[in-house]
Amino acid sequence: MAKSQEMEHPVKAFGWAARDTTGILSPFKFSRRATGEYDVQLKVLYCGICHSDLHNAKNDWGLTPYPVVPGHEISGVVTEVGNKVKKFEVGDKVGVGCVVESCRQCDQCNKDLENYCSKLVLTYAATDTDGTPTYGGYSDIMVVNEHFVLHWPENLPLDAGAPLLCAGITTYSPLRHYGLDKPGLHIGIVGLGGLGHVGVKFAKAFGSKVTVISTSINKKKEAIEKLGADAFLISRDEEEMRGAVGTFDGIIDTVSAVHSLSPLLSLLKPDGKLITVGAPEKPLEVPIFPDLITGRKMVAGSMIGGWKETQEMLYFAAKHNILPDVEIVTMDYVNTAMERLVKSDVKYRFVIDVGKTLKPQ
């Protein structure tokens, strides 16, 4: 007979979980493994609400194992370390992102790209190496192998900084990997939401000319005056789009809704790169001719980053004072926050104050 979630492991834990496709979250008692010799146990203080949390809670991708405790933008403080842990001590401020384990032997792991390991273990909605479910940061404690725990820069706020662990690395990594981090390049950011607004900040910090590409004129003032974008392009305005054809070195497409790539490809210079980081529920069409091959252009993807690059990103963000714009909410507000997220009614990321507002029931 299978053990209940409360009895699977020796350490009692508490969080909020979705139990079916309604996606409604409610209090949930479960358990964490005992702190192993290479493990770090941390008290969760803050956890960002990512759009993928919403997709997983509702099983939009058909992959959710219920009950699911979401959350992979986690910041907190170390409460216990295993006897062979060398990088962390009790009291350290730390972060945990989207991945909590990988094989650490394959080519990708050896290149510090654990996020592309075929055996990676996601922070939640996955199966851990011991065969039990992983539960995320909408909870009081985490137990994670030290390899996947991140040092938290001293001058980076734990609350506003938490979304960097997904939204931040999701935009930072493609800018770095595809050479779009050079001063003077013209970079487009498609979509001004949780991902896009952080992408603008990173691209500006790299010294790029940044243009926000959006369907909504209502976001123009904020994009330029608050986030520091140099220009704003309305993708539904055919005249504006024609005027920008062939002027971009690279574009980061953060949109998760189904949309056409052809207008975006037309904006690229020869050898330009269109990098998609959103996760639409249905496939997108890639217009090979004439959009792609006539300019030797590239359509590529990117998904979060490995531990080393994520740590690099945190230090870069701290150095350049890059923080997501957040709205701090209580744990019992999470379902309302999810409803607002569906309507894009947040600027630009919700963060749950787990440490102060998660109350065991």
GROMACS .gro file of C-alpha atoms in nm:
model
  361
    1MET     CA    1   0.000   0.000   0.000
    2ALA     CA    2   0.138   0.342  -0.100
    3LYS     CA    3   0.227   0.578   0.182
    4SER     CA    4   0.038   0.904   0.217
    5GLN     CA    5   0.216   1.228   0.130
    6GLU     CA    6   0.252   1.297   0.503
    7MET     CA    7   0.430   0.967   0.565
    8GLU     CA    8   0.657   0.935   0.259
    9HIS     CA    9   0.944   1.112   0.435
   10PRO     CA   10   1.037   1.182   0.798
   11VAL     CA   11   1.025   1.563   0.791
   12LYS     CA   12   0.679   1.717   0.817
   13ALA     CA   13   0.601   1.994   0.568
   14PHE     CA   14   0.310   2.218   0.488
   15GLY     CA   15   0.207   2.407   0.177
   16TRP     CA   16  -0.072   2.479  -0.068
   17ALA     CA   17  -0.156   2.233  -0.345
   18ALA     CA   18  -0.388   2.197  -0.642
   19ARG     CA   19  -0.567   1.863  -0.647
   20ASP     CA   20  -0.749   1.866  -0.981
   21THR     CA   21  -0.785   2.057  -1.309
   22THR     CA   22  -0.976   2.343  -1.149
   23GLY     CA   23  -0.631   2.456  -1.039
   24ILE     CA   24  -0.768   2.576  -0.707
   25LEU     CA   25  -0.503   2.559  -0.435
   26SER     CA   26  -0.572   2.479  -0.071
   27PRO     CA   27  -0.373   2.383   0.242
   28PHE     CA   28  -0.181   2.057   0.208
   29LYS     CA   29   0.019   1.851   0.455
   30PHE     CA   30   0.305   1.643   0.317
   31SER     CA   31   0.665   1.554   0.401
   32ARG     CA   32   1.023   1.621   0.295
   33ARG     CA   33   1.319   1.387   0.306
   34ALA     CA   34   1.561   1.407   0.595
   35THR     CA   35   1.861   1.628   0.523
   36GLY     CA   36   2.115   1.400   0.354
   37GLU     CA   37   2.490   1.438   0.373
   38TYR     CA   38   2.498   1.664   0.064
   39ASP     CA   39   2.161   1.831   0.126
   40VAL     CA   40   2.063   2.180   0.231
   41GLN     CA   41   1.737   2.238   0.418
   42LEU     CA   42   1.594   2.588   0.390
   43LYS     CA   43   1.304   2.782   0.529
   44VAL     CA   44   1.112   2.929   0.236
   45LEU     CA   45   1.062   3.303   0.280
   46TYR     CA   46   0.938   3.406  -0.065
   47CYS     CA   47   0.819   3.232  -0.380
   48GLY     CA   48   0.730   3.394  -0.710
   49ILE     CA   49   0.418   3.294  -0.902
   50CYS     CA   50   0.519   3.191  -1.252
   51HIS     CA   51   0.276   3.148  -1.543
   52SER     CA   52   0.388   2.786  -1.560
   53ASP     CA   53   0.254   2.742  -1.204
   54LEU     CA   54  -0.088   2.827  -1.342
   55HIS     CA   55  -0.048   2.588  -1.638
   56ASN     CA   56   0.062   2.307  -1.408
   57ALA     CA   57  -0.211   2.368  -1.151
   58LYS     CA   58  -0.473   2.336  -1.426
   59ASN     CA   59  -0.290   2.057  -1.613
   60ASP     CA   60  -0.291   2.265  -1.933
   61TRP     CA   61   0.005   2.067  -2.066
   62GLY     CA   62  -0.137   1.727  -1.969
   63LEU     CA   63   0.161   1.642  -1.748
   64THR     CA   64   0.052   1.733  -1.394
   65PRO     CA   65   0.066   1.466  -1.121
   66TYR     CA   66  -0.185   1.567  -0.855
   67PRO     CA   67  -0.163   1.684  -0.585
   68VAL     CA   68   0.083   1.948  -0.706
   69VAL     CA   69   0.258   2.209  -0.493
   70PRO     CA   70   0.382   2.472  -0.741
   71GLY     CA   71   0.666   2.720  -0.706
   72HIS     CA   72   1.016   2.737  -0.856
   73GLU     CA   73   1.120   3.095  -0.780
   74ILE     CA   74   1.224   3.032  -0.421
   75SER     CA   75   1.428   3.241  -0.181
   76GLY     CA   76   1.494   3.167   0.182
   77VAL     CA   77   1.744   3.095   0.455
   78VAL     CA   78   1.940   2.778   0.535
   79THR     CA   79   1.824   2.597   0.849
   80GLU     CA   80   2.025   2.275   0.826
   81VAL     CA   81   2.311   2.130   0.618
   82GLY     CA   82   2.439   1.777   0.565
   83ASN     CA   83   2.775   1.677   0.708
   84LYS     CA   84   2.946   1.686   0.367
   85VAL     CA   85   2.804   2.018   0.251
   86LYS     CA   86   3.087   2.263   0.182
   87LYS     CA   87   2.926   2.562   0.010
   88PHE     CA   88   2.659   2.663   0.263
   89GLU     CA   89   2.612   2.724   0.632
   90VAL     CA   90   2.308   2.764   0.854
   91GLY     CA   91   2.182   3.120   0.822
   92ASP     CA   92   2.292   3.173   0.461
   93LYS     CA   93   2.047   3.341   0.226
   94VAL     CA   94   1.984   3.115  -0.072
   95GLY     CA   95   1.769   3.055  -0.375
   96VAL     CA   96   1.627   2.749  -0.551
   97GLY     CA   97   1.512   2.765  -0.911
   98CYS     CA   98   1.343   2.531  -1.157
   99VAL     CA   99   1.570   2.224  -1.126
  100VAL     CA  100   1.662   2.025  -0.815
  101GLU     CA  101   1.852   1.730  -0.963
  102SER     CA  102   2.012   1.591  -1.281
  103CYS     CA  103   2.231   1.294  -1.369
  104ARG     CA  104   2.548   1.509  -1.342
  105GLN     CA  105   2.727   1.267  -1.577
  106CYS     CA  106   2.601   1.341  -1.929
  107ASP     CA  107   2.751   1.585  -2.180
  108GLN     CA  108   2.499   1.854  -2.089
  109CYS     CA  109   2.567   1.826  -1.717
  110ASN     CA  110   2.941   1.834  -1.781
  111LYS     CA  111   2.886   2.161  -1.969
  112ASP     CA  112   2.697   2.311  -1.673
  113LEU     CA  113   2.371   2.278  -1.865
  114GLU     CA  114   2.178   2.066  -1.617
  115ASN     CA  115   1.857   2.224  -1.748
  116TYR     CA  116   1.902   2.024  -2.070
  117CYS     CA  117   1.986   1.692  -1.901
  118SER     CA  118   1.749   1.417  -2.017
  119LYS     CA  119   1.718   1.306  -1.655
  120LEU     CA  120   1.665   1.645  -1.495
  121VAL     CA  121   1.428   1.661  -1.199
  122LEU     CA  122   1.209   1.969  -1.188
  123THR     CA  123   1.142   2.145  -0.859
  124TYR     CA  124   0.778   2.037  -0.865
  125ALA     CA  125   0.539   1.818  -1.064
  126ALA     CA  126   0.816   1.568  -1.125
  127THR     CA  127   0.948   1.241  -0.985
  128ASP     CA  128   1.258   1.261  -0.767
  129THR     CA  129   1.543   1.010  -0.784
  130ASP     CA  130   1.386   0.811  -0.498
  131GLY     CA  131   1.060   0.772  -0.689
  132THR     CA  132   0.859   1.018  -0.479
  133PRO     CA  133   0.697   1.341  -0.610
  134THR     CA  134   0.873   1.675  -0.598
  135TYR     CA  135   0.688   1.961  -0.433
  136GLY     CA  136   0.767   2.326  -0.491
  137GLY     CA  137   0.804   2.649  -0.303
  138TYR     CA  138   0.444   2.719  -0.206
  139SER     CA  139   0.554   2.548   0.115
  140ASP     CA  140   0.735   2.608   0.441
  141ILE     CA  141   1.060   2.418   0.381
  142MET     CA  142   1.268   2.268   0.100
  143VAL     CA  143   1.540   2.003   0.105
  144VAL     CA  144   1.771   2.026  -0.196
  145ASN     CA  145   2.112   1.889  -0.292
  146GLU     CA  146   2.367   2.167  -0.246
  147HIS     CA  147   2.460   2.152  -0.616
  148PHE     CA  148   2.124   2.309  -0.703
  149VAL     CA  149   2.117   2.571  -0.429
  150LEU     CA  150   2.220   2.925  -0.521
  151HIS     CA  151   2.411   3.178  -0.314
  152TRP     CA  152   2.204   3.491  -0.267
  153PRO     CA  153   2.386   3.822  -0.322
  154GLU     CA  154   2.379   4.034  -0.009
  155ASN     CA  155   2.240   4.345  -0.179
  156LEU     CA  156   1.963   4.160  -0.367
  157PRO     CA  157   1.622   4.169  -0.192
  158LEU     CA  158   1.487   3.823  -0.120
  159ASP     CA  159   1.131   3.922  -0.211
  160ALA     CA  160   1.163   4.116  -0.537
  161GLY     CA  161   1.460   3.905  -0.643
  162ALA     CA  162   1.279   3.570  -0.626
  163PRO     CA  163   1.133   3.582  -0.983
  164LEU     CA  164   1.484   3.613  -1.123
  165LEU     CA  165   1.513   3.237  -1.064
  166CYS     CA  166   1.277   3.173  -1.356
  167ALA     CA  167   1.182   3.495  -1.534
  168GLY     CA  168   1.533   3.632  -1.494
  169ILE     CA  169   1.733   3.335  -1.617
  170THR     CA  170   1.480   3.266  -1.893
  171THR     CA  171   1.566   3.598  -2.057
  172TYR     CA  172   1.929   3.633  -1.944
  173SER     CA  173   2.040   3.296  -2.082
  174PRO     CA  174   1.936   3.344  -2.449
  175LEU     CA  175   2.083   3.695  -2.456
  176ARG     CA  176   2.416   3.551  -2.340
  177HIS     CA  177   2.417   3.225  -2.532
  178TYR     CA  178   2.320   3.368  -2.871
  179GLY     CA  179   2.562   3.661  -2.852
  180LEU     CA  180   2.289   3.920  -2.804
  181ASP     CA  181   2.470   4.070  -2.505
  182LYS     CA  182   2.706   4.298  -2.698
  183PRO     CA  183   2.682   4.677  -2.656
  184GLY     CA  184   2.522   4.859  -2.946
  185LEU     CA  185   2.303   4.575  -3.076
  186HIS     CA  186   1.937   4.643  -3.147
  187ILE     CA  187   1.732   4.396  -2.944
  188GLY     CA  188   1.356   4.347  -2.955
  189ILE     CA  189   1.156   4.214  -2.662
  190VAL     CA  190   0.817   4.074  -2.764
  191GLY     CA  191   0.559   4.093  -2.486
  192LEU     CA  192   0.579   4.310  -2.178
  193GLY     CA  193   0.479   4.071  -1.901
  194GLY     CA  194   0.659   3.877  -1.631
  195LEU     CA  195   0.936   3.766  -1.868
  196GLY     CA  196   0.946   4.060  -2.104
  197HIS     CA  197   0.990   4.337  -1.850
  198VAL     CA  198   1.293   4.160  -1.701
  199GLY     CA  199   1.430   4.098  -2.051
  200VAL     CA  200   1.419   4.473  -2.117
  201LYS     CA  201   1.624   4.539  -1.804
  202PHE     CA  202   1.889   4.279  -1.886
  203ALA     CA  203   1.922   4.391  -2.249
  204LYS     CA  204   1.964   4.752  -2.139
  205ALA     CA  205   2.227   4.649  -1.885
  206PHE     CA  206   2.420   4.479  -2.168
  207GLY     CA  207   2.429   4.811  -2.352
  208SER     CA  208   2.172   4.733  -2.622
  209LYS     CA  209   1.923   4.956  -2.794
  210VAL     CA  210   1.597   4.797  -2.680
  211THR     CA  211   1.261   4.808  -2.853
  212VAL     CA  212   0.952   4.659  -2.692
  213ILE     CA  213   0.720   4.490  -2.944
  214SER     CA  214   0.363   4.466  -2.821
  215THR     CA  215   0.004   4.448  -2.942
  216SER     CA  216  -0.102   4.713  -2.691
  217ILE     CA  217  -0.027   5.085  -2.720
  218ASN     CA  218  -0.127   5.114  -2.353
  219LYS     CA  219   0.211   4.973  -2.249
  220LYS     CA  220   0.422   5.226  -2.441
  221LYS     CA  221   0.459   5.487  -2.169
  222GLU     CA  222   0.559   5.237  -1.903
  223ALA     CA  223   0.799   5.053  -2.135
  224ILE     CA  224   0.991   5.370  -2.215
  225GLU     CA  225   0.955   5.586  -1.905
  226LYS     CA  226   0.969   5.322  -1.632
  227LEU     CA  227   1.153   5.023  -1.776
  228GLY     CA  228   1.399   5.220  -1.989
  229ALA     CA  229   1.320   5.085  -2.336
  230ASP     CA  230   1.446   5.306  -2.620
  231ALA     CA  231   1.150   5.250  -2.851
  232PHE     CA  232   0.810   5.084  -2.875
  233LEU     CA  233   0.664   4.904  -3.174
  234ILE     CA  234   0.296   4.814  -3.209
  235SER     CA  235   0.289   4.478  -3.382
  236ARG     CA  236  -0.066   4.533  -3.512
  237ASP     CA  237   0.030   4.857  -3.685
  238GLU     CA  238   0.136   4.752  -4.035
  239GLU     CA  239   0.292   5.089  -4.115
  240GLU     CA  240   0.507   5.086  -3.800
  241MET     CA  241   0.614   4.729  -3.867
  242ARG     CA  242   0.711   4.805  -4.228
  243GLY     CA  243   0.922   5.094  -4.106
  244ALA     CA  244   1.120   4.862  -3.879
  245VAL     CA  245   1.187   4.582  -4.131
  246GLY     CA  246   1.547   4.463  -4.127
  247THR     CA  247   1.659   4.671  -3.827
  248PHE     CA  248   1.693   4.420  -3.541
  249ASP     CA  249   1.998   4.209  -3.453
  250GLY     CA  250   1.797   3.983  -3.227
  251ILE     CA  251   1.452   3.938  -3.080
  252ILE     CA  252   1.350   3.761  -2.758
  253ASP     CA  253   0.991   3.641  -2.796
  254THR     CA  254   0.834   3.591  -2.453
  255VAL     CA  255   0.474   3.543  -2.569
  256SER     CA  256   0.299   3.222  -2.464
  257ALA     CA  257  -0.011   3.272  -2.677
  258VAL     CA  258  -0.032   3.136  -3.031
  259HIS     CA  259   0.096   3.403  -3.270
  260SER     CA  260   0.259   3.445  -3.609
  261LEU     CA  261   0.638   3.449  -3.632
  262SER     CA  262   0.648   3.591  -3.985
  263PRO     CA  263   0.615   3.959  -3.886
  264LEU     CA  264   0.891   3.918  -3.629
  265LEU     CA  265   1.127   3.749  -3.874
  266SER     CA  266   1.079   4.037  -4.116
  267LEU     CA  267   1.218   4.275  -3.854
  268LEU     CA  268   1.552   4.096  -3.838
  269LYS     CA  269   1.866   4.194  -4.022
  270PRO     CA  270   2.041   3.920  -4.222
  271ASP     CA  271   2.185   3.669  -3.973
  272GLY     CA  272   1.938   3.798  -3.713
  273LYS     CA  273   1.811   3.568  -3.441
  274LEU     CA  274   1.457   3.515  -3.315
  275ILE     CA  275   1.467   3.334  -2.981
  276THR     CA  276   1.143   3.199  -2.837
  277VAL     CA  277   1.115   3.149  -2.462
  278GLY     CA  278   0.736   3.139  -2.419
  279ALA     CA  279   0.545   2.811  -2.413
  280PRO     CA  280   0.233   2.829  -2.635
  281GLU     CA  281  -0.017   2.549  -2.589
  282LYS     CA  282  -0.024   2.482  -2.965
  283PRO     CA  283   0.263   2.463  -3.219
  284LEU     CA  284   0.369   2.776  -3.405
  285GLU     CA  285   0.437   2.779  -3.779
  286VAL     CA  286   0.787   2.872  -3.894
  287PRO     CA  287   0.772   3.045  -4.235
  288ILE     CA  288   1.077   2.902  -4.410
  289PHE     CA  289   1.036   3.094  -4.738
  290PRO     CA  290   1.085   3.379  -4.782
  291ASP     CA  291   1.119   3.491  -4.419
  292LEU     CA  292   1.384   3.253  -4.292
  293ILE     CA  293   1.616   3.145  -4.571
  294THR     CA  294   1.642   3.471  -4.764
  295GLY     CA  295   1.822   3.642  -4.478
  296ARG     CA  296   2.004   3.343  -4.326
  297LYS     CA  297   1.798   3.407  -4.016
  298MET     CA  298   1.758   3.184  -3.713
  299VAL     CA  299   1.460   3.073  -3.507
  300ALA     CA  300   1.573   2.909  -3.185
  301GLY     CA  301   1.455   2.835  -2.834
  302SER     CA  302   1.588   2.856  -2.483
  303MET     CA  303   1.475   2.717  -2.146
  304ILE     CA  304   1.596   2.861  -1.814
  305GLY     CA  305   1.967   2.794  -1.747
  306GLY     CA  306   2.210   2.567  -1.565
  307TRP     CA  307   2.322   2.624  -1.206
  308LYS     CA  308   2.643   2.808  -1.302
  309GLU     CA  309   2.470   3.049  -1.540
  310THR     CA  310   2.185   3.110  -1.296
  311GLN     CA  311   2.435   3.201  -1.025
  312GLU     CA  312   2.612   3.432  -1.271
  313MET     CA  313   2.277   3.594  -1.352
  314LEU     CA  314   2.202   3.662  -0.985
  315TYR     CA  315   2.537   3.837  -0.936
  316PHE     CA  316   2.488   4.034  -1.259
  317ALA     CA  317   2.142   4.142  -1.145
  318ALA     CA  318   2.277   4.249  -0.806
  319LYS     CA  319   2.562   4.446  -0.966
  320HIS     CA  320   2.331   4.630  -1.207
  321ASN     CA  321   2.038   4.667  -0.966
  322ILE     CA  322   1.808   4.461  -1.187
  323LEU     CA  323   1.490   4.356  -1.008
  324PRO     CA  324   1.154   4.235  -1.137
  325ASP     CA  325   0.859   4.464  -1.061
  326VAL     CA  326   0.655   4.267  -0.810
  327GLU     CA  327   0.338   4.268  -0.607
  328ILE     CA  328   0.379   4.091  -0.272
  329VAL     CA  329   0.079   3.878  -0.173
  330THR     CA  330  -0.019   3.650   0.113
  331MET     CA  331  -0.046   3.274   0.080
  332ASP     CA  332  -0.424   3.277   0.117
  333TYR     CA  333  -0.445   3.524  -0.173
  334VAL     CA  334  -0.286   3.278  -0.416
  335ASN     CA  335  -0.607   3.173  -0.594
  336THR     CA  336  -0.704   3.534  -0.654
  337ALA     CA  337  -0.353   3.600  -0.781
  338MET     CA  338  -0.390   3.311  -1.026
  339GLU     CA  339  -0.720   3.455  -1.151
  340ARG     CA  340  -0.556   3.792  -1.202
  341LEU     CA  341  -0.261   3.629  -1.376
  342VAL     CA  342  -0.497   3.481  -1.636
  343LYS     CA  343  -0.614   3.837  -1.709
  344SER     CA  344  -0.257   3.976  -1.710
  345ASP     CA  345  -0.367   4.190  -1.417
  346VAL     CA  346  -0.027   4.224  -1.251
  347LYS     CA  347   0.278   4.443  -1.303
  348TYR     CA  348   0.460   4.226  -1.347
  349ARG     CA  349   0.510   3.935  -1.111
  350PHE     CA  350   0.334   3.814  -0.798
  351VAL     CA  351   0.554   3.703  -0.509
  352ILE     CA  352   0.411   3.513  -0.213
  353ASP     CA  353   0.536   3.615   0.131
  354VAL     CA  354   0.557   3.252   0.240
  355GLY     CA  355   0.760   3.308   0.553
  356LYS     CA  356   0.511   3.541   0.717
  357THR     CA  357   0.177   3.425   0.577
  358LEU     CA  358   0.189   3.045   0.535
  359LYS     CA  359   0.010   2.916   0.846
  360PRO     CA  360  -0.013   2.540   0.913
  361GLN     CA  361  -0.374   2.424   0.947
   0.00000   0.00000   0.00000
